[in-house]
Tab-separated table of C-alpha atoms in Angstrom:
chain	number	residue	atom	x	y	z
A	1	MET	CA	0.000	0.000	0.000
A	2	PRO	CA	1.292	3.517	-0.711
A	3	GLU	CA	2.626	5.321	2.323
A	4	THR	CA	1.955	8.965	3.154
A	5	ALA	CA	5.253	10.713	3.759
A	6	ILE	CA	5.281	12.825	6.922
A	7	GLY	CA	8.264	15.040	7.686
A	8	PRO	CA	10.128	14.572	10.977
A	9	ALA	CA	9.207	18.057	12.235
A	10	ARG	CA	5.512	17.448	11.566
A	11	SER	CA	5.650	14.016	13.207
A	12	ILE	CA	7.320	15.373	16.355
A	13	GLY	CA	4.885	18.300	16.396
A	14	ARG	CA	1.946	15.919	16.395
A	15	ARG	CA	3.404	13.994	19.331
A	16	ILE	CA	4.036	17.179	21.309
A	17	ILE	CA	0.427	18.256	20.732
A	18	GLY	CA	-0.782	14.841	21.900
A	19	ALA	CA	1.322	14.998	25.066
A	20	THR	CA	0.126	18.557	25.757
A	21	LEU	CA	-3.510	17.504	25.369
A	22	ALA	CA	-2.971	14.643	27.821
A	23	LEU	CA	-1.449	17.100	30.283
A	24	VAL	CA	-4.328	19.602	29.875
A	25	VAL	CA	-6.970	16.909	30.366
A	26	THR	CA	-5.231	15.755	33.535
A	27	VAL	CA	-5.019	19.299	34.917
A	28	VAL	CA	-8.748	19.850	34.293
A	29	ILE	CA	-9.717	16.552	35.935
A	30	VAL	CA	-7.541	17.175	39.009
A	31	TYR	CA	-8.674	20.787	39.403
A	32	MET	CA	-12.372	19.874	39.116
A	33	ASP	CA	-11.935	17.282	41.878
A	34	ARG	CA	-9.405	19.322	43.868
A	35	GLY	CA	-11.335	18.705	47.078
A	36	GLY	CA	-10.328	15.048	46.921
A	37	TYR	CA	-6.602	15.812	47.012
A	38	SER	CA	-4.403	16.524	49.995
A	39	ASP	CA	-1.482	18.925	50.117
A	40	THR	CA	1.284	18.432	52.701
A	41	ASP	CA	0.765	22.035	53.795
A	42	GLY	CA	-2.938	21.444	54.250
A	43	ASP	CA	-3.878	24.174	51.761
A	44	ALA	CA	-6.564	23.822	49.101
A	45	LEU	CA	-5.300	22.982	45.615
A	46	SER	CA	-4.936	25.903	43.251
A	47	LEU	CA	-4.781	25.713	39.459
A	48	LEU	CA	-0.973	25.842	39.713
A	49	ASP	CA	-1.058	22.950	42.183
A	50	ALA	CA	-3.210	20.971	39.767
A	51	LEU	CA	-0.757	21.668	36.927
A	52	TYR	CA	2.145	20.696	39.159
A	53	TYR	CA	0.467	17.436	40.215
A	54	ALA	CA	-0.445	16.577	36.618
A	55	THR	CA	3.123	17.192	35.471
A	56	VAL	CA	4.858	15.084	38.115
A	57	SER	CA	2.188	12.396	37.854
A	58	LEU	CA	2.307	11.958	34.060
A	59	SER	CA	6.101	12.002	34.083
A	60	THR	CA	6.016	9.325	36.857
A	61	THR	CA	8.146	11.532	39.090
A	62	GLY	CA	5.583	11.500	41.951
A	63	TYR	CA	7.081	13.502	44.819
A	64	GLY	CA	4.132	12.633	47.076
A	65	ASP	CA	3.543	16.159	48.355
A	66	ILE	CA	0.114	16.126	46.680
A	67	ALA	CA	-1.903	12.901	46.769
A	68	PRO	CA	-5.477	11.776	46.142
A	69	VAL	CA	-7.216	10.970	49.442
A	70	SER	CA	-10.897	10.664	48.569
A	71	GLN	CA	-12.374	7.557	47.007
A	72	SER	CA	-13.545	9.450	43.918
A	73	ALA	CA	-10.098	11.037	43.351
A	74	ARG	CA	-8.390	7.676	43.656
A	75	LEU	CA	-10.894	6.088	41.263
A	76	VAL	CA	-10.286	8.869	38.722
A	77	ASN	CA	-6.534	8.272	39.072
A	78	ILE	CA	-7.017	4.599	38.364
A	79	LEU	CA	-9.425	4.889	35.451
A	80	ILE	CA	-8.323	8.114	33.737
A	81	ILE	CA	-5.015	9.554	34.932
A	82	THR	CA	-3.118	6.256	34.826
A	83	PRO	CA	-4.065	5.608	31.145
A	84	LEU	CA	-3.152	9.228	30.376
A	85	ARG	CA	0.203	8.647	32.087
A	86	VAL	CA	0.830	5.594	29.917
A	87	LEU	CA	-0.223	7.530	26.803
A	88	PHE	CA	2.059	10.410	27.762
A	89	LEU	CA	5.050	8.076	28.152
A	90	ILE	CA	4.277	6.263	24.903
A	91	VAL	CA	4.216	9.572	23.025
A	92	LEU	CA	7.545	10.783	24.445
A	93	VAL	CA	9.412	7.465	24.435
A	94	GLY	CA	7.909	6.490	21.080
A	95	THR	CA	9.242	9.648	19.453
A	96	THR	CA	12.758	8.958	20.711
A	97	LEU	CA	12.651	5.310	19.681
A	98	GLU	CA	11.269	6.133	16.244
A	99	VAL	CA	14.006	8.673	15.557
A	100	LEU	CA	16.746	6.318	16.775
A	101	THR	CA	15.288	3.345	14.906
A	102	GLU	CA	14.961	5.287	11.656
A	103	ARG	CA	18.511	6.583	11.914
A	104	SER	CA	19.847	3.110	12.673
A	105	ARG	CA	17.859	1.607	9.815
A	106	GLN	CA	19.102	4.201	7.338
A	107	ALA	CA	22.688	3.827	8.558
A	108	PHE	CA	22.439	0.042	8.228
A	109	LYS	CA	20.989	0.278	4.709
A	110	ILE	CA	23.722	2.682	3.617
A	111	GLN	CA	26.454	0.538	5.149
A	112	ARG	CA	25.098	-2.641	3.552
A	113	TRP	CA	24.725	-0.971	0.150
A	114	ARG	CA	28.227	0.494	0.260
A	115	SER	CA	29.743	-2.862	1.207
A	116	LYS	CA	28.094	-4.645	-1.735
A	117	VAL	CA	28.016	-2.131	-4.576
A	118	ARG	CA	30.696	-2.590	-7.227
A	119	ASP	CA	31.121	-1.547	-10.862
A	120	HIS	CA	28.214	0.895	-10.754
A	121	VAL	CA	27.813	4.240	-12.521
A	122	VAL	CA	27.917	7.550	-10.671
A	123	VAL	CA	26.193	10.503	-12.364
A	124	ILE	CA	27.207	13.839	-10.852
A	125	GLY	CA	24.621	16.476	-11.703
A	126	TYR	CA	21.029	15.637	-12.571
A	127	GLY	CA	20.229	18.532	-14.854
A	128	THR	CA	19.455	18.240	-18.559
A	129	LYS	CA	22.748	16.495	-19.361
A	130	GLY	CA	22.658	14.188	-16.371
A	131	ARG	CA	19.068	13.121	-17.031
A	132	SER	CA	19.877	12.422	-20.670
A	133	ALA	CA	22.859	10.311	-19.620
A	134	VAL	CA	20.706	8.297	-17.219
A	135	THR	CA	18.029	7.822	-19.897
A	136	ALA	CA	20.681	6.443	-22.259
A	137	LEU	CA	21.985	4.082	-19.566
A	138	LEU	CA	18.506	2.796	-18.746
A	139	GLY	CA	17.682	2.429	-22.437
A	140	ASP	CA	20.832	0.339	-22.816
A	141	GLY	CA	19.601	-2.074	-20.135
A	142	ALA	CA	21.375	-0.729	-17.043
A	143	ASP	CA	19.972	-1.681	-13.640
A	144	PRO	CA	18.526	1.477	-11.993
A	145	SER	CA	19.786	0.343	-8.576
A	146	ARG	CA	23.341	0.449	-9.931
A	147	ILE	CA	23.133	4.090	-10.979
A	148	VAL	CA	23.940	6.668	-8.304
A	149	VAL	CA	22.929	10.300	-8.794
A	150	VAL	CA	24.755	13.058	-6.876
A	151	ASP	CA	23.185	16.506	-6.773
A	152	ASN	CA	22.496	19.458	-4.468
A	153	ASP	CA	18.907	19.903	-5.668
A	154	GLN	CA	16.507	17.864	-3.530
A	155	ASN	CA	13.760	18.079	-6.170
A	156	ALA	CA	16.098	16.599	-8.771
A	157	LEU	CA	17.025	13.791	-6.384
A	158	GLU	CA	13.363	13.010	-5.746
A	159	THR	CA	12.820	12.751	-9.501
A	160	ALA	CA	15.796	10.388	-9.794
A	161	SER	CA	14.594	8.335	-6.843
A	162	SER	CA	11.192	7.858	-8.482
A	163	LEU	CA	13.010	6.013	-11.290
A	164	GLY	CA	14.589	3.610	-8.812
A	165	LEU	CA	17.997	5.310	-8.828
A	166	VAL	CA	20.196	5.626	-5.752
A	167	THR	CA	20.571	9.270	-4.729
A	168	VAL	CA	23.151	11.162	-2.672
A	169	HIS	CA	22.570	14.759	-1.609
A	170	GLY	CA	25.676	16.953	-1.732
A	171	SER	CA	28.272	18.601	-3.923
A	172	GLY	CA	30.146	16.387	-6.345
A	173	SER	CA	33.316	18.411	-5.751
A	174	ARG	CA	33.550	17.063	-2.176
A	175	SER	CA	35.398	13.807	-1.676
A	176	ASP	CA	33.277	12.747	1.313
A	177	VAL	CA	30.112	13.002	-0.778
A	178	LEU	CA	31.658	10.934	-3.579
A	179	ARG	CA	32.785	8.317	-1.047
A	180	VAL	CA	29.186	7.967	0.106
A	181	ALA	CA	28.275	7.389	-3.551
A	182	GLY	CA	30.959	4.686	-3.767
A	183	ALA	CA	32.903	6.519	-6.470
A	184	GLN	CA	36.116	4.730	-5.503
A	185	ARG	CA	34.560	1.411	-6.648
A	186	ALA	CA	32.554	2.733	-9.615
A	187	ARG	CA	32.919	1.401	-13.134
A	188	ALA	CA	32.217	4.786	-14.684
A	189	ILE	CA	31.640	8.348	-13.502
A	190	VAL	CA	29.625	10.874	-15.507
A	191	VAL	CA	30.424	14.519	-14.718
A	192	ALA	CA	27.498	16.675	-15.834
A	193	PRO	CA	27.165	19.846	-13.724
A	194	ALA	CA	25.735	23.064	-15.119
A	195	ARG	CA	29.028	25.040	-15.028
A	196	ASP	CA	32.360	24.245	-16.686
A	197	ASP	CA	34.435	25.380	-13.696
A	198	THR	CA	32.435	23.056	-11.457
A	199	ALA	CA	33.036	20.230	-13.929
A	200	VAL	CA	36.805	20.752	-13.592
A	201	LEU	CA	36.676	20.593	-9.772
A	202	VAL	CA	34.416	17.540	-9.816
A	203	THR	CA	36.669	15.771	-12.310
A	204	LEU	CA	39.764	16.416	-10.179
A	205	THR	CA	38.045	15.073	-7.076
A	206	ALA	CA	36.553	12.056	-8.834
A	207	ARG	CA	39.840	11.099	-10.503
A	208	GLU	CA	41.680	11.284	-7.183
A	209	LEU	CA	39.222	8.821	-5.646
A	210	ALA	CA	38.691	6.552	-8.660
A	211	SER	CA	41.922	6.170	-10.555
A	212	LYS	CA	40.659	3.290	-12.724
A	213	ALA	CA	37.077	4.354	-13.424
A	214	GLN	CA	35.998	5.464	-16.888
A	215	LEU	CA	35.501	9.193	-16.341
A	216	VAL	CA	33.453	11.133	-18.881
A	217	ALA	CA	32.630	14.817	-18.583
A	218	ALA	CA	30.501	17.375	-20.398
A	219	VAL	CA	31.422	21.020	-20.959
A	220	ARG	CA	29.639	23.873	-22.654
A	221	GLU	CA	32.666	25.520	-24.264
A	222	ALA	CA	35.326	23.796	-26.378
A	223	GLU	CA	38.086	25.972	-24.896
A	224	ASN	CA	37.689	24.112	-21.598
A	225	VAL	CA	38.194	20.633	-23.019
A	226	HIS	CA	41.933	20.597	-22.273
A	227	LEU	CA	41.229	21.521	-18.646
A	228	LEU	CA	38.954	18.511	-18.262
A	229	ARG	CA	41.486	16.199	-19.877
A	230	GLN	CA	44.277	17.527	-17.674
A	231	SER	CA	42.024	16.955	-14.679
A	232	GLY	CA	41.722	13.277	-15.568
A	233	ALA	CA	38.691	12.920	-17.859
A	234	ASP	CA	38.933	10.025	-20.326
A	235	SER	CA	36.287	11.494	-22.614
A	236	VAL	CA	34.949	15.044	-22.936
A	237	VAL	CA	31.726	15.975	-24.720
A	238	VAL	CA	31.235	19.574	-25.829
A	239	SER	CA	27.504	20.106	-25.536
A	240	SER	CA	27.295	23.534	-27.187
A	241	GLU	CA	29.336	22.588	-30.251
A	242	THR	CA	27.521	19.287	-30.721
A	243	SER	CA	24.144	21.008	-30.544
A	244	GLY	CA	25.360	23.752	-32.859
A	245	ARG	CA	26.527	21.282	-35.502
A	246	LEU	CA	23.210	19.454	-35.424
A	247	LEU	CA	21.327	22.738	-35.710
A	248	GLY	CA	23.407	23.760	-38.714
A	249	MET	CA	22.952	20.383	-40.401
A	250	ALA	CA	19.213	20.488	-39.770
A	251	THR	CA	18.882	23.576	-41.981
A	252	THR	CA	20.183	21.721	-45.034
A	253	THR	CA	20.005	17.978	-44.308
A	254	PRO	CA	17.351	17.357	-41.645
A	255	SER	CA	17.233	13.662	-42.489
A	256	VAL	CA	20.886	13.326	-41.408
A	257	VAL	CA	20.024	14.873	-38.043
A	258	ALA	CA	17.083	12.495	-37.705
A	259	MET	CA	19.430	9.572	-38.314
A	260	PHE	CA	21.849	10.891	-35.682
A	261	GLU	CA	19.019	11.119	-33.184
A	262	ASP	CA	17.997	7.564	-34.037
A	263	LEU	CA	21.539	6.287	-33.523
A	264	LEU	CA	21.838	8.099	-30.208
A	265	SER	CA	18.562	6.622	-28.900
A	266	PRO	CA	19.427	3.162	-27.515
A	267	ASP	CA	15.829	1.980	-27.169
A	268	LEU	CA	14.404	2.697	-30.625
A	269	GLY	CA	15.299	1.977	-34.244
A	270	LEU	CA	19.066	1.800	-34.766
A	271	ALA	CA	21.690	2.297	-32.090
A	272	ILE	CA	25.474	2.378	-31.915
A	273	ALA	CA	26.664	-0.485	-29.706
A	274	GLU	CA	29.837	-2.331	-28.800
A	275	ARG	CA	30.371	-6.083	-28.507
A	276	GLU	CA	33.100	-8.679	-28.235
A	277	VAL	CA	34.205	-10.444	-31.393
A	278	GLU	CA	33.132	-14.019	-31.990
A	279	ARG	CA	35.770	-16.716	-32.352
A	280	PHE	CA	34.904	-17.351	-36.018
A	281	GLU	CA	35.335	-13.620	-36.772
A	282	VAL	CA	39.011	-13.501	-35.725
A	283	GLY	CA	41.271	-13.006	-38.749
A	284	GLY	CA	38.515	-11.738	-40.999
A	285	SER	CA	37.744	-8.236	-42.181
A	286	PRO	CA	35.158	-6.200	-40.251
A	287	ARG	CA	33.829	-4.930	-43.578
A	288	HIS	CA	32.674	-8.438	-44.529
A	289	LEU	CA	30.502	-9.039	-41.468
A	290	SER	CA	26.719	-8.976	-41.527
A	291	ASP	CA	26.772	-6.170	-38.936
A	292	ILE	CA	27.543	-2.620	-40.034
A	293	VAL	CA	30.885	-2.151	-38.270
A	294	LEU	CA	32.061	1.409	-37.645
A	295	GLY	CA	35.345	0.668	-35.917
A	296	ILE	CA	37.445	-1.666	-33.766
A	297	VAL	CA	38.443	-1.058	-30.169
A	298	ARG	CA	41.838	-2.631	-29.533
A	299	GLU	CA	43.650	-2.252	-26.194
A	300	GLY	CA	41.610	0.825	-25.398
A	301	ALA	CA	42.265	2.544	-28.741
A	302	LEU	CA	39.545	3.096	-31.353
A	303	TYR	CA	40.349	2.447	-35.032
A	304	ARG	CA	37.845	3.394	-37.717
A	305	VAL	CA	36.820	0.635	-40.082
A	306	ASP	CA	38.838	2.237	-42.910
A	307	ALA	CA	42.061	2.417	-40.855
A	308	PRO	CA	44.915	0.012	-41.728
A	309	GLU	CA	44.835	-1.389	-38.168
A	310	ALA	CA	41.246	-2.522	-38.773
A	311	ASP	CA	41.965	-4.654	-41.849
A	312	ALA	CA	41.888	-7.849	-39.787
A	313	ILE	CA	40.077	-8.638	-36.539
A	314	GLU	CA	42.310	-9.832	-33.714
A	315	GLU	CA	41.449	-11.834	-30.639
A	316	GLY	CA	40.411	-9.555	-27.775
A	317	ASP	CA	39.079	-6.824	-30.079
A	318	ARG	CA	35.677	-5.234	-29.578
A	319	LEU	CA	33.478	-4.151	-32.459
A	320	LEU	CA	31.716	-0.818	-32.640
A	321	TYR	CA	28.673	-1.481	-34.813
A	322	VAL	CA	25.134	-0.402	-35.673
A	323	LYS	CA	22.584	-2.526	-33.834
A	324	LYS	CA	18.920	-2.781	-34.783
A	325	VAL	CA	16.883	-2.342	-31.603
A	326	SER	CA	13.361	-2.237	-32.991
A	327	SER	CA	11.354	-0.889	-35.874
A	328	ALA	CA	11.263	2.903	-35.915
A	329	GLN	CA	7.548	2.753	-36.656
A	330	GLU	CA	6.709	0.786	-33.491
């Protein structure tokens, strides 16, 4: 069943109101039957005395300086004030236990997740670029629970969480935040903040923690590409130039842009993918395969299909090819 989310401040406020109501009811009952109570000084109970008695009684302090002596007062204590005392304690103790239990549960979940997670993807920045990166990962079959989103915007994190992603609130330029996200054990890290200077700081921090992770970053201006590469980025995507090229091409050859969009969408039509070579393909030419091969990845280096190094497929190579995902009309 869906649960209604109640903030901690609202939850504690409700409990305080409940405890206050229990205290007020007790004060009224005691004051109305004040003739049935005895004070050690022998004076009649005032409203302050009733409040004092209700306070020490509900908190189980019970100094004994004011006590019920009449039969009716004792009966009221048994039937009404004692249940109110129990309710009062449940409200106060329950609040403390709930807070401690929730903190312990969250700490245990985080500790268990951090001890098990390996080879996941960390996306730093869940703006337009970060969301597009996550969409591509999910479209390529990635498990949402193995994608961690780091951002300062709580609304963005709630959106990511609704997709089943793991979220971490904080700045991606801080090493302690990236440690919580498990960046040191990540397979890949996507750096997609809104500002280029922030991207440089995040890349430096991420590379220091994850020396072996595939680190890709996005920048708006091409003049900052060398800064990202010097900071440790393996790949840098210039968002403004890429968008500008597509806009320019769309004015003359819109069908080419449509094909690019199709290739970049992993869950529809055609998509660019990478796979290991089959044993029977070793020694042959990539141009003679049934797949449309665009290049060969060999020892981390990419060779286009028309390069001399790509004349023959070697064992351990990976093929960059065009994969048919589904019919574009579906």
